[in-house]
Amino acid sequence: MYSAVKDLADTSVPFGVVCSGVCKSELAPSASTSTDSGVHSCMAYPELWTLQQFAFFTPPAKLSYWFAYWQRERLKWWKKFSKCPSDFSLTEITDPVSAGGDVASKSGAEVSVIRKLPWGGSEAVEHLRTSLLMGDGSAVTPHAIVCDSSLDVAAATYISDGLSLRDDDSDEMVLRLHHKLAPYKATVATTIPALRPLSSLLQIQLKRARVAVYCNPLLGTETSLEEQISRFDEMGIMFTVILDESTQKTGVAYVRNRDTTVRVRRSTT
């Protein structure tokens, strides 16, 4: 990979390359497994999963610096999108090749990003390691820092991180996804059939403003606003534009925040 990318990009170290692809897990349980442990295994080791790999090539003299740099950056990334950043940490560096000294300067140093699970225990969500490349005839034989993660693990991590009860006295579930991870940022809700055209117009205007909008199939139906909003909270939608009886008279709607439940008055004109 190193020589091919180096020649293609006509560059020199340090540089990095990202790879992504679907892999088949040898740890996936059989289809006949029906025990609780089997269900857990299906979640932890799906039969097919998407590998996300980042390889960074550096001169040997700079390996320690870049290895420490990417540890910080990868941990920062995992914490950035979590509502519980303190649940993420790094393991200690292990070096199967040699002990003592500056382990990051040798081939075989490994670090994992660990997440503390809501139900107890912990799991590794990403692995970082160093390795020595085979010589390509150049004056300097580069080292590689490889970061391995899974798109499936990342999705499961942030869904389980964000899903919780509204409060201790409620059985209402809320998916508090980070706003950059939420697939839909807004939707429109109403129970009044006469307001369906206005609702559709608002959805179109939001889409034109490049807002990811969920097209509510319950617009103008008998499904109560509370039921619609509860459904949107479970889907992780950040904002709900509410049209009610007063909207017909005053042209004023309410924008509800998923996390705070606060409703702010906004004009529809």
XYZ file of C-alpha atoms in Angstrom:
269
model
C 0.000 0.000 0.000
C 2.773 2.435 0.957
C 4.628 2.305 -2.361
C 1.442 2.464 -4.436
C 0.053 5.508 -2.609
C 3.442 7.215 -2.522
C 3.852 6.852 -6.285
C 0.241 7.774 -7.053
C 0.256 10.922 -4.907
C 3.872 11.733 -5.754
C 4.545 12.588 -2.124
C 6.857 11.668 0.722
C 6.390 10.796 4.379
C 4.607 11.728 6.512
C 1.248 11.040 4.829
C -1.848 8.967 5.508
C -4.433 6.944 3.637
C -7.942 5.815 4.594
C -9.383 2.437 3.600
C -12.950 1.193 3.963
C -14.574 -2.085 3.024
C -16.989 -4.828 4.019
C -15.433 -7.746 5.897
C -16.725 -11.141 7.011
C -16.146 -12.003 10.643
C -14.837 -15.419 11.632
C -16.249 -14.791 15.112
C -19.864 -14.484 13.944
C -22.188 -17.008 15.690
C -24.149 -19.582 13.729
C -27.678 -18.804 12.571
C -29.066 -21.494 14.897
C -27.738 -19.750 18.019
C -30.662 -18.589 20.163
C -29.209 -18.102 23.645
C -28.706 -14.727 25.298
C -24.963 -15.070 24.803
C -25.609 -15.781 21.142
C -27.643 -12.606 20.786
C -24.810 -10.643 22.408
C -22.342 -12.263 20.014
C -24.455 -11.225 17.019
C -24.212 -7.623 18.224
C -20.514 -7.720 19.037
C -19.428 -9.816 16.052
C -21.848 -9.407 13.117
C -21.310 -11.733 10.178
C -20.590 -8.759 7.907
C -19.063 -5.531 9.150
C -17.538 -2.406 7.617
C -13.858 -1.852 8.334
C -12.601 1.713 8.685
C -8.800 1.766 8.611
C -6.412 4.699 8.664
C -2.713 4.122 7.947
C -0.247 6.918 8.617
C 3.328 6.592 7.347
C 6.147 8.409 9.107
C 9.956 8.399 9.317
C 11.266 6.294 12.250
C 12.543 9.363 14.109
C 9.034 10.864 14.232
C 7.134 7.703 15.162
C 6.787 8.505 18.880
C 5.466 12.002 18.162
C 2.887 10.884 15.612
C 1.786 7.849 17.637
C 1.030 10.090 20.628
C -0.664 12.617 18.313
C -3.047 10.085 16.775
C -3.890 8.614 20.170
C -5.050 12.060 21.311
C -6.926 12.771 18.086
C -8.759 9.459 17.985
C -9.779 9.673 21.651
C -10.926 13.264 21.064
C -13.049 12.097 18.111
C -14.869 9.419 20.116
C -15.526 11.831 22.983
C -16.714 14.604 20.673
C -19.967 12.880 19.659
C -20.811 11.272 23.013
C -23.092 12.686 25.685
C -20.819 10.937 28.231
C -17.262 11.798 27.074
C -15.753 10.473 30.301
C -16.814 6.940 29.282
C -13.968 6.864 26.736
C -10.325 6.305 27.634
C -7.081 4.801 26.329
C -5.494 1.551 27.440
C -1.870 1.377 28.456
C 0.671 0.849 25.682
C 1.734 -2.770 25.311
C 4.770 -3.873 23.369
C 5.120 -7.605 22.682
C 8.532 -7.096 21.057
C 10.460 -5.476 23.883
C 9.918 -4.025 27.335
C 11.069 -0.705 28.714
C 12.345 2.352 26.885
C 10.309 4.236 24.302
C 7.921 1.508 23.141
C 6.356 3.722 20.469
C 9.710 3.798 18.695
C 9.618 0.037 18.163
C 7.402 -2.146 16.040
C 4.464 -3.672 17.898
C 3.188 -0.909 20.219
C -0.593 -1.155 20.661
C -3.248 1.070 22.204
C -7.033 0.687 22.310
C -9.789 3.242 22.756
C -12.006 1.783 25.481
C -15.630 2.644 26.153
C -17.333 2.024 29.491
C -20.680 0.335 28.773
C -23.933 1.676 30.316
C -24.814 -1.799 31.642
C -21.360 -2.443 33.112
C -18.024 -3.601 31.792
C -16.157 -2.088 28.873
C -15.248 -2.757 25.246
C -12.611 -1.665 22.761
C -14.050 0.501 19.984
C -10.796 1.203 18.136
C -7.254 -0.174 18.017
C -4.063 1.740 17.185
C -0.765 0.009 16.506
C 2.665 0.668 15.061
C 4.482 -1.519 12.573
C 7.706 -1.491 10.591
C 7.278 -1.653 6.819
C 9.436 -3.739 4.531
C 12.167 -1.730 2.836
C 11.327 -0.377 -0.609
C 14.897 0.502 -1.571
C 14.681 4.101 -0.368
C 17.105 5.666 2.078
C 14.496 5.678 4.866
C 12.279 2.714 5.709
C 9.025 4.258 7.015
C 7.000 3.077 9.975
C 3.207 2.867 9.926
C 0.618 3.835 12.512
C -2.577 1.895 11.827
C -5.971 2.792 13.334
C -8.627 0.075 12.993
C -12.298 0.647 13.752
C -15.697 -0.527 12.536
C -18.514 1.605 11.174
C -20.975 -0.850 12.734
C -19.345 -0.597 16.167
C -19.366 3.207 15.945
C -23.082 3.248 15.057
C -23.979 0.835 17.879
C -21.794 2.800 20.294
C -23.488 6.135 19.706
C -27.009 4.694 19.564
C -26.569 2.951 22.931
C -24.839 6.077 24.244
C -27.722 8.355 23.253
C -30.733 6.130 24.049
C -32.165 6.714 27.522
C -35.361 7.481 29.431
C -36.605 11.073 29.342
C -36.336 11.178 33.152
C -36.581 8.880 36.163
C -40.369 9.245 36.402
C -41.062 8.491 32.740
C -40.970 5.446 30.493
C -40.526 7.636 27.397
C -37.381 6.800 25.431
C -35.278 9.548 23.854
C -32.418 9.088 21.391
C -30.098 11.999 22.203
C -27.801 11.761 19.214
C -25.192 14.448 18.640
C -26.613 16.970 16.170
C -23.970 16.038 13.590
C -24.928 12.349 13.801
C -28.715 12.716 13.758
C -29.926 11.572 10.302
C -32.857 14.006 10.504
C -32.547 17.484 11.999
C -36.194 18.562 11.842
C -39.760 17.519 11.104
C -43.236 19.078 11.114
C -46.190 17.894 13.218
C -49.888 18.794 13.190
C -53.250 17.121 13.761
C -55.243 19.605 11.665
C -55.973 18.461 8.074
C -56.330 22.072 6.884
C -52.693 22.716 7.828
C -51.253 19.916 5.718
C -50.484 22.225 2.747
C -48.622 24.622 5.064
C -46.784 21.680 6.634
C -45.684 20.428 3.227
C -44.549 23.934 2.257
C -42.454 24.234 5.437
C -40.836 20.871 4.725
C -39.926 22.001 1.211
C -38.473 25.281 2.497
C -36.383 23.463 5.105
C -35.034 21.081 2.466
C -34.108 24.029 0.246
C -32.190 25.430 3.227
C -30.248 22.123 3.270
C -31.852 20.908 6.488
C -32.308 17.123 6.698
C -36.095 16.835 7.105
C -38.136 13.783 8.061
C -41.371 13.774 6.048
C -43.978 13.049 8.708
C -46.511 10.467 7.427
C -48.899 11.376 10.272
C -49.517 14.980 9.183
C -53.157 15.964 9.656
C -54.186 12.580 11.070
C -55.909 11.758 14.344
C -52.604 10.782 15.937
C -52.096 13.231 18.798
C -49.222 15.698 18.845
C -47.870 13.998 21.971
C -47.708 10.632 20.193
C -46.048 12.158 17.140
C -43.471 14.017 19.236
C -42.739 10.912 21.310
C -42.045 8.999 18.109
C -39.699 11.731 16.848
C -37.806 11.748 20.165
C -37.210 8.007 19.827
C -35.900 8.614 16.292
C -33.425 11.220 17.544
C -34.897 14.135 15.536
C -33.523 17.380 16.966
C -36.382 19.835 16.280
C -40.128 19.506 15.718
C -42.103 22.358 14.138
C -45.579 22.218 15.710
C -48.617 23.671 13.936
C -51.809 23.945 16.016
C -55.101 25.861 16.134
C -53.369 29.168 16.835
C -51.276 28.767 13.677
C -54.404 29.125 11.547
C -55.241 32.441 13.211
C -51.855 34.033 13.876
C -49.424 32.263 11.546
C -47.271 31.368 14.548
C -45.733 27.915 14.972
C -43.685 26.399 17.790
C -40.242 24.850 17.406
C -39.623 22.187 20.047
C -36.133 21.106 21.101
C -35.705 17.340 21.568
C -33.335 17.566 24.539
C -34.820 20.472 26.511
C -38.496 20.093 25.362
C -38.611 23.922 25.273
C -40.966 25.363 22.626
C -40.014 28.620 20.903
C -42.522 30.744 18.948
C -41.681 31.316 15.296
C -43.608 32.974 12.476
C -44.430 30.790 9.475
C -44.408 33.751 7.084
